[in-house]
Coordinates of C-alpha atoms in Angstrom, one line a residue:
X40 CA 96.7 117.2 123.0
X41 CA 93.1 118.4 122.5
X42 CA 91.4 118.7 119.2
X43 CA 91.2 122.4 119.7
X44 CA 95.0 122.6 120.1
X45 CA 95.4 120.5 117.0
X46 CA 93.3 122.9 115.0
X47 CA 95.3 125.9 116.4
X48 CA 98.5 124.1 115.4
X49 CA 97.4 123.5 111.8
X50 CA 96.3 127.1 111.5
X51 CA 99.6 128.4 112.9
X52 CA 101.5 126.5 110.2
X53 CA 100.0 128.8 107.6
X54 CA 99.6 131.9 109.6
X55 CA 103.4 132.5 109.6
X56 CA 103.5 132.0 105.8
X57 CA 100.6 134.3 105.2
X58 CA 102.1 137.2 107.2
X59 CA 104.9 137.6 104.6
X60 CA 102.6 137.4 101.5
X61 CA 100.5 140.2 100.1
X62 CA 96.8 139.7 100.6
X63 CA 94.7 142.3 98.7
X64 CA 91.8 142.1 101.0
X65 CA 94.0 142.6 104.1
X66 CA 96.4 145.3 102.8
X67 CA 93.8 147.3 101.0
X68 CA 90.7 148.0 103.1
X69 CA 88.8 149.2 100.1
X70 CA 89.2 145.8 98.4
X71 CA 87.0 143.3 100.3
X72 CA 86.3 139.7 99.6
X73 CA 83.1 138.8 97.9
X74 CA 79.9 138.1 99.8
X75 CA 79.0 134.5 100.6
X76 CA 77.1 132.5 98.0
X77 CA 73.4 131.9 98.0
X78 CA 72.3 128.4 96.9
X79 CA 68.9 128.0 95.2
X80 CA 67.3 124.9 93.7
X81 CA 65.1 125.0 90.6
X82 CA 61.9 123.1 90.1
X83 CA 63.4 121.0 87.3
X84 CA 62.1 117.5 87.9
X85 CA 64.8 115.8 85.9
X86 CA 67.6 117.2 88.0
X87 CA 67.8 119.8 90.8
X88 CA 69.6 122.7 89.3
X89 CA 71.7 124.6 91.8
X90 CA 72.2 128.2 91.1
X91 CA 74.8 130.0 93.2
X92 CA 74.7 133.8 93.0
X93 CA 76.5 136.6 94.8
X94 CA 74.7 138.0 97.8
X95 CA 75.8 141.5 96.8
X96 CA 75.5 142.5 93.2
X97 CA 77.7 145.1 91.6
X98 CA 76.1 148.5 90.7
X99 CA 74.5 148.7 87.3
X100 CA 77.1 150.8 85.5
X101 CA 77.5 150.4 81.8
X102 CA 81.1 151.7 81.8
X103 CA 82.2 149.3 84.5
X104 CA 80.5 146.4 82.8
X105 CA 82.2 147.1 79.5
X106 CA 85.5 147.5 81.2
X107 CA 85.1 144.3 83.2
X108 CA 84.1 142.4 80.0
X109 CA 87.0 143.7 78.1
X110 CA 89.4 142.8 80.9
X111 CA 88.1 139.2 81.0
X112 CA 88.6 138.8 77.2
X113 CA 92.4 139.2 77.7
X114 CA 92.8 137.7 81.2
X115 CA 93.9 134.1 81.3
X116 CA 92.4 131.2 83.2
X117 CA 95.0 129.9 85.6
X118 CA 95.0 126.1 86.2
X119 CA 97.2 125.3 89.2
X120 CA 97.7 121.6 90.2
X121 CA 98.9 121.3 93.8
X122 CA 98.9 117.5 93.7
X123 CA 98.2 114.5 91.5
X124 CA 101.1 115.0 89.0
X125 CA 104.2 112.8 89.0
X126 CA 102.5 110.9 91.8
X127 CA 99.5 108.6 92.5
X128 CA 97.2 110.4 94.9
X129 CA 97.1 113.8 96.7
X130 CA 94.9 115.2 93.9
X131 CA 94.2 118.9 94.2
X132 CA 93.6 121.4 91.3
X133 CA 92.9 125.1 91.4
X134 CA 91.1 127.1 88.7
X135 CA 91.8 130.8 89.1
X136 CA 90.3 133.7 87.1
X137 CA 91.1 137.2 88.4
X138 CA 89.4 137.4 91.8
X139 CA 87.8 133.9 91.8
X140 CA 89.2 130.5 92.6
X141 CA 87.6 127.1 92.8
X142 CA 89.3 123.9 94.1
X143 CA 88.7 120.5 92.6
X144 CA 89.3 117.7 95.1
X145 CA 91.6 117.7 98.1
X146 CA 93.3 114.3 98.5
X147 CA 96.1 112.6 100.4
X148 CA 98.6 109.8 99.7
X149 CA 100.5 107.4 101.8
X150 CA 104.2 107.9 102.7
X151 CA 106.9 106.2 100.9
X152 CA 109.5 104.0 102.6
X153 CA 111.8 107.1 103.1
X154 CA 109.2 108.9 105.3
X155 CA 109.7 107.0 108.5
X156 CA 107.0 107.4 111.1
X157 CA 104.8 109.5 108.8
X158 CA 101.1 108.6 108.7
X159 CA 99.8 110.4 105.6
X160 CA 101.0 113.0 103.1
X161 CA 98.7 116.0 102.1
X162 CA 99.2 118.9 99.7
X163 CA 100.9 122.1 100.7
X164 CA 98.0 124.6 101.2
X165 CA 100.2 127.8 101.4
X166 CA 98.9 129.2 98.1
X167 CA 95.3 128.5 99.1
X168 CA 95.8 130.1 102.5
X169 CA 97.4 133.2 100.9
X170 CA 94.4 133.6 98.6
X171 CA 91.6 132.6 100.9
X172 CA 89.6 135.7 100.0
X173 CA 89.3 134.4 96.4
X174 CA 88.1 130.9 97.2
X175 CA 84.5 130.3 96.1
X176 CA 84.2 126.6 96.9
X177 CA 85.6 123.0 96.8
X178 CA 84.2 120.6 94.3
X179 CA 84.7 116.8 95.0
X180 CA 84.5 114.4 92.1
X181 CA 84.2 111.3 94.3
X182 CA 84.8 109.8 97.7
X183 CA 88.2 108.1 97.4
X184 CA 90.9 109.0 99.9
X185 CA 93.2 110.3 97.2
X186 CA 90.5 112.9 96.5
X187 CA 89.0 113.7 99.9
X188 CA 91.7 112.6 102.4
X189 CA 93.3 116.1 102.8
X190 CA 90.0 117.9 103.2
X191 CA 89.8 117.9 107.0
X192 CA 93.2 119.5 107.2
X193 CA 92.2 122.3 104.8
X194 CA 88.9 123.0 106.6
X195 CA 90.7 123.3 109.9
X196 CA 92.4 126.5 108.6
X197 CA 89.6 128.1 106.7
X198 CA 85.8 127.7 106.1
X199 CA 85.1 126.9 102.4
X200 CA 81.8 125.6 101.0
X201 CA 82.1 122.0 99.8
X202 CA 80.1 120.4 97.0
X203 CA 79.7 116.7 96.4
X204 CA 77.3 113.8 95.8
X205 CA 75.4 112.0 98.6
X206 CA 77.9 109.2 99.2
X207 CA 80.9 111.4 98.8
X208 CA 79.6 113.8 101.5
X209 CA 78.7 110.9 103.6
X210 CA 82.3 109.7 103.6
X211 CA 83.5 113.3 104.2
X212 CA 81.2 113.7 107.2
X213 CA 82.8 110.6 108.8
X214 CA 86.2 112.1 108.3
X215 CA 85.2 115.5 109.6
X216 CA 83.7 113.9 112.7
X217 CA 87.0 112.2 113.5
X218 CA 88.7 115.5 113.3
X219 CA 86.1 117.3 115.5
X220 CA 84.9 119.8 112.8
X221 CA 81.8 118.2 111.5
X222 CA 79.5 120.9 112.9
X223 CA 81.3 123.8 111.3
X224 CA 81.7 122.4 107.7
X225 CA 79.5 123.8 104.9
X226 CA 78.5 120.7 102.9
X227 CA 76.3 121.1 99.9
X228 CA 74.8 118.0 98.2
X229 CA 74.6 117.8 94.4
X230 CA 73.5 115.2 91.9
X231 CA 74.8 114.4 88.4
X232 CA 73.3 116.9 86.1
X233 CA 73.3 119.7 88.6
X234 CA 75.0 123.0 87.8
X235 CA 76.4 125.5 90.3
X236 CA 77.7 129.1 89.9
X237 CA 80.8 129.9 91.9
X238 CA 82.0 133.4 91.0
X239 CA 82.7 133.5 87.3
X240 CA 82.7 129.7 87.1
X241 CA 79.7 127.6 86.2
X242 CA 80.4 123.9 87.2
X243 CA 78.3 121.0 85.8
X244 CA 78.5 117.6 87.4
X245 CA 78.5 114.6 84.9
X246 CA 78.0 111.0 85.9
X247 CA 81.0 108.7 85.3
X248 CA 81.7 105.1 86.1
X249 CA 84.4 104.4 88.7
X250 CA 85.1 101.9 91.5
X251 CA 83.0 103.9 93.9
X252 CA 79.4 105.0 93.3
X253 CA 78.4 108.7 92.9
X254 CA 81.5 109.6 90.9
X255 CA 81.4 112.6 88.6
X256 CA 83.4 114.4 85.9
X257 CA 83.1 118.1 85.6
X258 CA 82.4 120.6 82.9
X259 CA 83.7 124.0 84.1
X260 CA 82.4 127.0 82.1
X261 CA 84.9 129.8 82.3
X262 CA 85.4 133.2 80.6
X263 CA 87.9 131.5 78.2
X264 CA 85.8 128.5 77.4
X265 CA 84.6 125.2 78.8
X266 CA 87.2 123.0 80.6
X267 CA 86.3 119.3 81.1
X268 CA 88.0 117.5 84.1
X269 CA 87.1 113.8 84.0
X270 CA 88.0 112.9 87.5
X271 CA 88.7 109.2 87.9
X272 CA 86.6 107.3 85.4
X273 CA 86.1 104.3 83.2
X274 CA 83.6 103.4 80.5
X275 CA 81.7 100.3 81.9
X276 CA 78.8 99.2 79.7
X277 CA 77.6 96.7 82.4
X278 CA 78.0 98.5 85.7
X279 CA 76.7 96.9 88.9
X280 CA 74.2 99.8 89.6
X281 CA 73.1 99.9 85.9
X282 CA 74.0 103.6 85.6
X283 CA 76.3 103.9 82.6
X284 CA 78.7 106.9 82.1
X285 CA 76.9 109.9 80.5
X286 CA 78.5 109.6 77.1
X287 CA 75.8 111.7 75.5
X288 CA 76.7 114.7 77.7
X289 CA 80.4 114.5 77.0
X290 CA 79.7 114.3 73.3
X291 CA 77.4 117.3 73.5
X292 CA 80.1 119.3 75.2
X293 CA 82.5 118.3 72.5
X294 CA 80.2 119.5 69.8
X295 CA 79.7 122.9 71.5
X296 CA 83.5 123.2 72.0
X297 CA 85.9 122.2 74.8
X298 CA 88.9 124.5 75.2
X299 CA 90.8 122.1 77.5
X300 CA 90.5 118.5 78.8
X301 CA 92.2 117.3 82.0
X302 CA 92.0 113.5 81.9
X303 CA 92.8 110.6 84.3
X304 CA 96.1 109.0 83.3
X305 CA 96.3 106.1 85.8
X306 CA 95.8 103.3 83.3
X307 CA 97.3 105.1 80.2
X308 CA 99.9 102.4 79.9
X309 CA 97.3 99.6 79.7
X310 CA 96.0 98.7 76.2
X311 CA 92.4 97.9 75.4
X312 CA 89.4 98.4 77.7
X313 CA 89.2 98.0 81.5
X314 CA 87.4 94.9 82.8
X315 CA 83.7 95.4 83.7
X316 CA 83.0 95.1 87.4
X317 CA 80.3 92.5 86.6
X318 CA 83.0 90.2 85.3
X319 CA 84.6 90.2 88.7
X320 CA 81.2 89.1 90.2
X321 CA 81.2 86.1 87.8
X322 CA 84.7 85.1 88.9
X323 CA 83.9 85.5 92.6
X324 CA 80.8 83.3 92.1
X325 CA 82.9 80.5 90.6
X326 CA 85.5 80.7 93.4
X327 CA 82.8 80.7 96.1
X328 CA 81.0 77.7 94.6
X329 CA 84.3 75.7 94.4
X330 CA 85.6 76.7 97.9
X331 CA 84.2 73.6 99.5
X332 CA 84.8 73.6 103.3
X333 CA 87.4 76.3 103.2
X334 CA 87.1 79.6 105.0
X335 CA 87.1 82.5 102.5
X336 CA 89.0 85.8 103.2
X337 CA 88.6 88.6 100.6
X338 CA 90.9 91.7 100.7
X339 CA 89.8 94.7 98.8
X340 CA 89.6 98.5 98.9
X341 CA 87.2 99.6 101.6
X342 CA 85.7 102.2 99.2
X343 CA 85.0 99.7 96.5
X344 CA 81.3 99.4 97.5
X345 CA 80.2 97.5 94.4
X346 CA 82.9 94.9 95.1
X347 CA 81.8 94.6 98.7
X348 CA 78.2 94.2 97.5
X349 CA 79.1 91.4 95.2
X350 CA 81.0 89.6 98.0
X351 CA 78.0 89.9 100.3
X352 CA 75.7 88.6 97.6
X353 CA 77.9 85.5 97.0
X354 CA 78.1 84.9 100.7
X355 CA 74.3 85.0 101.0
X356 CA 73.9 82.7 98.0
X357 CA 76.3 80.1 99.5
X358 CA 74.9 80.3 103.0
X359 CA 77.9 82.0 104.6
X360 CA 78.0 84.7 107.3
X361 CA 80.2 87.8 106.8
X362 CA 82.8 89.3 109.1
X363 CA 84.0 92.8 108.4
X364 CA 87.6 93.6 109.3
X365 CA 89.6 96.8 109.3
X366 CA 88.5 100.2 110.6
X367 CA 88.1 101.9 107.2
X368 CA 86.1 98.9 105.9
X369 CA 83.7 99.0 108.9
X370 CA 83.2 102.8 108.5
X371 CA 82.5 102.6 104.7
X372 CA 80.1 99.6 105.1
X373 CA 78.2 101.4 107.8
X374 CA 77.9 104.7 105.9
X375 CA 77.1 103.0 102.6
X376 CA 74.4 100.8 104.3
X377 CA 72.8 103.8 106.0
X378 CA 72.7 105.8 102.7
X379 CA 71.3 102.9 100.7
X380 CA 74.3 102.1 98.6
X381 CA 74.8 98.7 100.1
X382 CA 72.0 96.1 100.3
X383 CA 72.9 93.9 103.3
X384 CA 70.6 91.0 104.1
X385 CA 69.5 91.0 107.7
X386 CA 71.6 88.9 110.0
X387 CA 74.3 88.1 107.5
X388 CA 77.0 90.3 109.2
X389 CA 78.3 88.9 112.4
X390 CA 80.7 90.3 115.0
X391 CA 84.3 89.1 114.9
X392 CA 84.0 88.1 118.6
X393 CA 81.5 85.4 117.5
X394 CA 83.8 84.0 114.8
X395 CA 84.7 81.0 117.0
X396 CA 81.0 79.9 117.0
X397 CA 81.1 79.2 113.2
X398 CA 82.8 76.6 111.1
X399 CA 85.2 77.6 108.4
X400 CA 82.8 76.7 105.5
X401 CA 80.2 79.1 106.9
X402 CA 82.3 82.2 107.0
X403 CA 83.5 84.9 104.6
X404 CA 85.9 87.6 106.0
X405 CA 86.0 90.9 104.1
X406 CA 89.1 92.8 105.1
X407 CA 91.4 95.7 104.3
X408 CA 95.0 95.2 103.4
X409 CA 94.9 94.6 99.6
X410 CA 97.9 97.0 99.2
X411 CA 100.0 95.2 101.9
X412 CA 99.7 98.2 104.3
X413 CA 101.8 97.5 107.4
X414 CA 99.0 98.1 109.9
X415 CA 96.1 96.6 107.9
X416 CA 94.2 93.6 109.0
X417 CA 95.5 91.3 106.2
X418 CA 99.1 92.2 106.9
X419 CA 98.6 91.4 110.6
X420 CA 97.0 88.0 109.6
X421 CA 99.9 87.3 107.3
X422 CA 102.5 87.9 110.0
X423 CA 100.5 86.1 112.7
X424 CA 99.9 89.3 114.6
X425 CA 96.1 89.4 114.4
X426 CA 94.5 88.9 117.8
X427 CA 91.4 87.2 116.6
X428 CA 92.1 85.6 113.2
X429 CA 94.7 82.9 112.6
X430 CA 95.5 81.9 109.0
X431 CA 95.5 78.2 108.4
X432 CA 95.9 75.8 105.4
X433 CA 92.1 75.7 105.4
X434 CA 91.9 79.4 104.3
X435 CA 91.2 80.6 100.7
X436 CA 92.4 84.2 100.5
X437 CA 91.4 86.4 97.5
X438 CA 93.3 89.6 97.0
X439 CA 90.7 91.5 94.9
X440 CA 92.9 94.5 93.9
X441 CA 95.8 95.5 91.8
X442 CA 98.9 96.9 93.6
X443 CA 99.1 100.7 93.3
X444 CA 102.5 101.6 91.7
X445 CA 105.1 101.5 94.4
X446 CA 103.2 98.9 96.5
X447 CA 104.2 95.8 94.6
X448 CA 106.9 94.7 97.0
X449 CA 104.7 95.0 100.1
X450 CA 101.9 93.1 98.4
X451 CA 104.2 90.2 97.3
X452 CA 105.6 90.1 100.9
X453 CA 102.1 89.6 102.3
X454 CA 101.3 86.9 99.6
X455 CA 104.5 85.1 100.5
X456 CA 103.8 85.1 104.2
X457 CA 100.2 83.9 103.7
X458 CA 101.5 81.1 101.5
X459 CA 104.1 80.1 104.1
X460 CA 101.1 79.6 106.5
X461 CA 99.6 77.1 104.1
X462 CA 96.8 79.3 102.8
X463 CA 95.7 79.2 99.1
X464 CA 96.1 82.7 97.7
X465 CA 94.2 84.0 94.7
X466 CA 95.0 87.3 93.0
X467 CA 94.3 89.2 89.8
X468 CA 96.9 87.6 87.5
X469 CA 95.4 84.2 88.3
X470 CA 91.7 84.9 88.0
X471 CA 89.6 87.9 87.1
X472 CA 89.1 89.0 90.7
X473 CA 89.7 92.6 90.2
X474 CA 88.5 95.3 87.8
X475 CA 90.3 98.7 87.7
X476 CA 88.2 101.8 88.2
X477 CA 90.4 103.7 85.7
X478 CA 90.1 103.9 81.9
X479 CA 92.5 102.0 79.7
X480 CA 93.9 103.3 76.4
X481 CA 90.8 102.7 74.2
X482 CA 88.5 104.3 76.8
X483 CA 90.9 107.3 77.0
X484 CA 90.8 107.6 73.2
X485 CA 87.0 107.6 73.3
X486 CA 86.9 110.4 75.8
X487 CA 89.3 112.4 73.6
X488 CA 87.1 111.7 70.6
X489 CA 83.9 112.7 72.4
X490 CA 85.2 116.0 73.9
X491 CA 87.4 117.1 71.0
X492 CA 89.5 119.4 73.2
X493 CA 91.7 122.2 71.7
X494 CA 94.2 121.7 74.6
X495 CA 94.9 118.5 76.5
X496 CA 96.5 118.1 80.0
X497 CA 97.0 114.6 81.3
X498 CA 96.6 114.5 85.1
X499 CA 96.5 111.9 87.9
X500 CA 99.6 109.7 87.5
X501 CA 103.3 109.2 87.6
X502 CA 105.4 110.8 84.8
X503 CA 105.2 107.6 82.7
X504 CA 101.4 107.6 82.8
X505 CA 101.2 111.3 81.9
X506 CA 103.6 110.9 79.0
X507 CA 101.7 107.9 77.6
X508 CA 98.4 109.7 77.9
X509 CA 99.9 112.6 76.0
X510 CA 101.0 110.2 73.3
X511 CA 97.4 109.0 73.1
X512 CA 96.3 112.6 72.6
X513 CA 98.8 113.0 69.7
X514 CA 97.5 109.8 68.1
X515 CA 94.0 111.3 68.2
X516 CA 95.0 114.4 66.3
X517 CA 95.8 116.9 69.0
X518 CA 98.9 119.0 68.0
X519 CA 101.9 118.3 70.3
X520 CA 102.2 122.0 71.1
X521 CA 98.6 121.9 72.5
X522 CA 99.4 119.2 75.0
X523 CA 100.7 120.2 78.5
X524 CA 102.6 117.9 80.8
X525 CA 103.1 119.9 83.9
X526 CA 104.3 119.4 87.5
X527 CA 102.7 120.5 90.8
X528 CA 103.0 124.2 91.6
X529 CA 103.3 125.3 87.9
X530 CA 100.7 127.9 86.8
X531 CA 99.2 127.0 83.4
X532 CA 97.8 130.1 81.8
X533 CA 95.0 129.2 79.4
X534 CA 93.4 131.5 76.8
X535 CA 91.0 130.5 74.0
X536 CA 93.9 130.1 71.5
X537 CA 97.0 129.6 73.5
X538 CA 98.4 128.0 76.6
X539 CA 101.6 128.8 78.6
X540 CA 103.3 128.0 81.8
X541 CA 104.3 131.3 83.3
X542 CA 105.2 131.0 86.9
X543 CA 105.3 128.8 90.0
X544 CA 103.5 128.9 93.3
X545 CA 104.4 127.3 96.7
X546 CA 103.6 123.6 96.5
X547 CA 104.9 120.3 97.8
X548 CA 104.1 117.8 100.5
X549 CA 102.9 118.3 104.1
X550 CA 103.7 115.3 106.3
X551 CA 101.2 114.3 108.9
X552 CA 102.7 112.5 111.9
X553 CA 100.1 111.8 114.7
X554 CA 98.6 115.2 115.6
X555 CA 101.5 117.1 114.0
X556 CA 100.9 118.7 110.5
X557 CA 103.9 120.0 108.7
X558 CA 106.3 119.8 111.6
X559 CA 108.2 116.9 110.2
X560 CA 110.6 118.1 107.5
X561 CA 113.7 116.9 105.7
X562 CA 116.0 117.3 108.8
X563 CA 113.7 115.2 111.0
X564 CA 113.3 112.6 108.3
X565 CA 117.1 112.5 107.8
X566 CA 117.6 111.9 111.6
X567 CA 115.0 109.2 111.6
X568 CA 116.6 107.5 108.6
X569 CA 120.0 107.7 110.3
X570 CA 118.6 106.2 113.5
X571 CA 117.0 103.4 111.5
X572 CA 120.1 102.6 109.5
X573 CA 122.9 103.1 112.1
X574 CA 121.3 103.4 115.5
X575 CA 122.4 105.8 118.3
X576 CA 125.1 106.1 121.0
X577 CA 124.4 108.2 124.1
X578 CA 127.5 109.2 126.1
X579 CA 126.9 110.8 129.5
X580 CA 129.4 112.3 131.9
X581 CA 129.6 114.8 134.8
X582 CA 132.0 117.7 135.2
X583 CA 132.8 119.7 138.3
X584 CA 132.3 123.4 137.4
X585 CA 134.7 124.6 140.0
X586 CA 137.8 122.4 139.3
X587 CA 136.6 121.5 135.7
X588 CA 137.5 117.9 136.2
X589 CA 135.5 114.8 135.3
X590 CA 133.7 113.5 138.4
X591 CA 133.4 110.0 136.9
X592 CA 134.1 108.1 133.7
X593 CA 131.6 108.5 130.9
X594 CA 128.7 106.0 130.6
X595 CA 128.0 104.8 127.0
X596 CA 124.6 103.4 125.9
X597 CA 123.9 101.9 122.6
X598 CA 120.5 101.7 120.9
X599 CA 120.2 100.1 117.5
X600 CA 124.0 100.2 117.0
X601 CA 125.5 97.1 118.5
X602 CA 124.5 94.6 121.2
X603 CA 126.7 95.8 124.1
X604 CA 127.3 92.3 125.7
X605 CA 128.8 91.0 122.5
X606 CA 130.9 94.1 121.8
X607 CA 132.3 94.9 125.3
X608 CA 135.8 95.6 123.9
X609 CA 134.5 98.2 121.4
X610 CA 132.5 99.9 124.1
X611 CA 135.4 100.0 126.6
X612 CA 137.7 101.5 124.0
X613 CA 135.0 104.0 123.1
X614 CA 134.8 105.0 126.7
X615 CA 138.6 105.5 126.8
X616 CA 138.5 107.6 123.6
X617 CA 135.8 109.8 125.2
X618 CA 137.9 110.2 128.5
X619 CA 141.0 111.2 126.5
X620 CA 139.2 113.7 124.3
X621 CA 137.5 115.4 127.2
X622 CA 140.6 115.4 129.4
X623 CA 142.7 116.9 126.6
X624 CA 140.2 119.6 126.0
X625 CA 140.0 120.5 129.7
X626 CA 143.8 120.6 129.9
X627 CA 143.8 123.1 127.0
X628 CA 141.4 125.3 129.0
X629 CA 138.2 124.5 127.1
X630 CA 135.4 125.0 129.5
X631 CA 132.4 125.8 127.2
X632 CA 129.9 122.9 127.5
X633 CA 128.9 123.1 123.8
X634 CA 132.5 123.0 122.7
X635 CA 133.1 120.0 125.0
X636 CA 130.1 118.3 123.4
X637 CA 131.5 118.9 119.9
X638 CA 134.9 117.4 121.0
X639 CA 133.2 114.4 122.4
X640 CA 131.0 113.8 119.4
X641 CA 133.9 114.3 116.8
X642 CA 136.3 112.0 118.6
X643 CA 133.7 109.2 119.1
X644 CA 132.4 109.5 115.5
X645 CA 135.9 109.1 114.1
X646 CA 136.7 106.1 116.3
X647 CA 133.4 104.3 115.7
X648 CA 133.6 104.8 111.9
X649 CA 137.2 103.6 111.9
X650 CA 136.3 100.4 113.7
X651 CA 132.9 99.6 112.2
X652 CA 132.4 101.7 109.1
X653 CA 129.1 102.9 110.5
X654 CA 127.9 106.4 111.4
X655 CA 125.5 106.1 114.4
X656 CA 123.9 109.2 115.8
X657 CA 126.0 110.3 118.8
X658 CA 124.3 112.2 121.5
X659 CA 126.7 113.7 124.2
X660 CA 125.2 114.6 127.5
X661 CA 127.4 116.7 129.9
X662 CA 126.0 117.4 133.4
X663 CA 127.6 120.1 135.6
X664 CA 127.8 120.0 139.4

């Protein structure tokens, strides 16, 4: 299938839904969408200040202005999360005020074990598609997959200006190129400190520390007050790049007044402070020095550029060459190097095809697979399925990551397999080889103390994380009634002095399977699960349409149910049951093919379950001659 057809298929998924909904700009010719934004840069030397203004200004009419102003005093700000609540990943939040909407992040997540065959999971864009005329822009807080991974699928169905930092947009460009839409995207680079006007919203980008450079929190000035959304953050006093979180700006916003805070909840259950990334470098240095003649393999997140930098630095210090493994790792290393976020000494990276030319003690392999992903490079090494790397007892393997909630079993499985192969495996609980990019409890309290929000909404986490973050808010003096724990799709209506959950919009999960987007639903997943658990039986026979007699006995094929050669008696009896059922039906005058298929399916299902207590999928095929 061509990329053009894929784009048409994605668009078609929403076109059908949009037909049934009311779109003010479509149903009322006099109500048109706003003109495109104009972007201007100021001459401020400290930070380029982006000012986005409407191309068509409303007429100067005092009565209209007063009316509009009075309306906005009473109208609520709607905060609509379409992802990132009661889950890790798939982050997407809408801010809506009357005729203006901005989108913060557009992420993806990985499928759970029930979603057989599914590649990734993205948010449901139905509400966005139905309100396309209101969308003023997409703001990206940073370049992790759970914040940008769904963006290509949204940009395939509508053109929206995108705003993000240099590295974030660099990673986005790579994704858009894969999807064949890089040329049509409207990408606007910003820097921390920049401010942009999008409709009624004025968005300020604030530098934060995270496990990827160029991460930002947001201060969103709205008609009801300033809303702060932290994005993913931590407070690291000794970051690798030396650029500490902008505490002063968050504190200044708190003094001026913050009506609501939306804060990262990922590590809300962890007491204390998160480990500094520099501490990880010290641990890696000690491990490298004591590795002796062993080959070193380090698995980490591909987007953790500071971690990759420290690994490359230690390899350089100890005279080792570096091999990069995993498609996403190669992509990120190339992009980060081109944009100047990675300092790679000349000649230190070698191609994997040259690996055989080097001794174990002269090599470091940086690979994906720290979460035990089934198709990752480390997983294939662990299960002896990698074509070019064989794990031996002379390997020292460092898993420089913490399992994302839900991935614990797969990570342990990989560690067990690597250990069986004789490798020495080092992970976080043994040494300080990983530092989370998310704030722990004391850092979350500091953010609450700095911003002093009137209302508080924990985001980005499972329910246990959201609840614990809410408890931290209460401990910091925020009234319980001013704390909102919501779910995706709920509309939070915020005014200067009150907050309510009033309605619900379409939301959920879109499953991406190959080139298909949204065409795999509960029925398909149920069938896949049934096939995986019980297998399938195909029964085929031919009927003469003149005499309505069976031309030959049915043929029965088993796939994933039983091994036929070891269960010949069962299959012979099943064939006899099928013959009796069809013959009885024909004798009674049943000639409808669909009715005969139902008879065949019911009789075989009953017999198979009675003999095996299993429910394989039964597929009857009746041919007519």
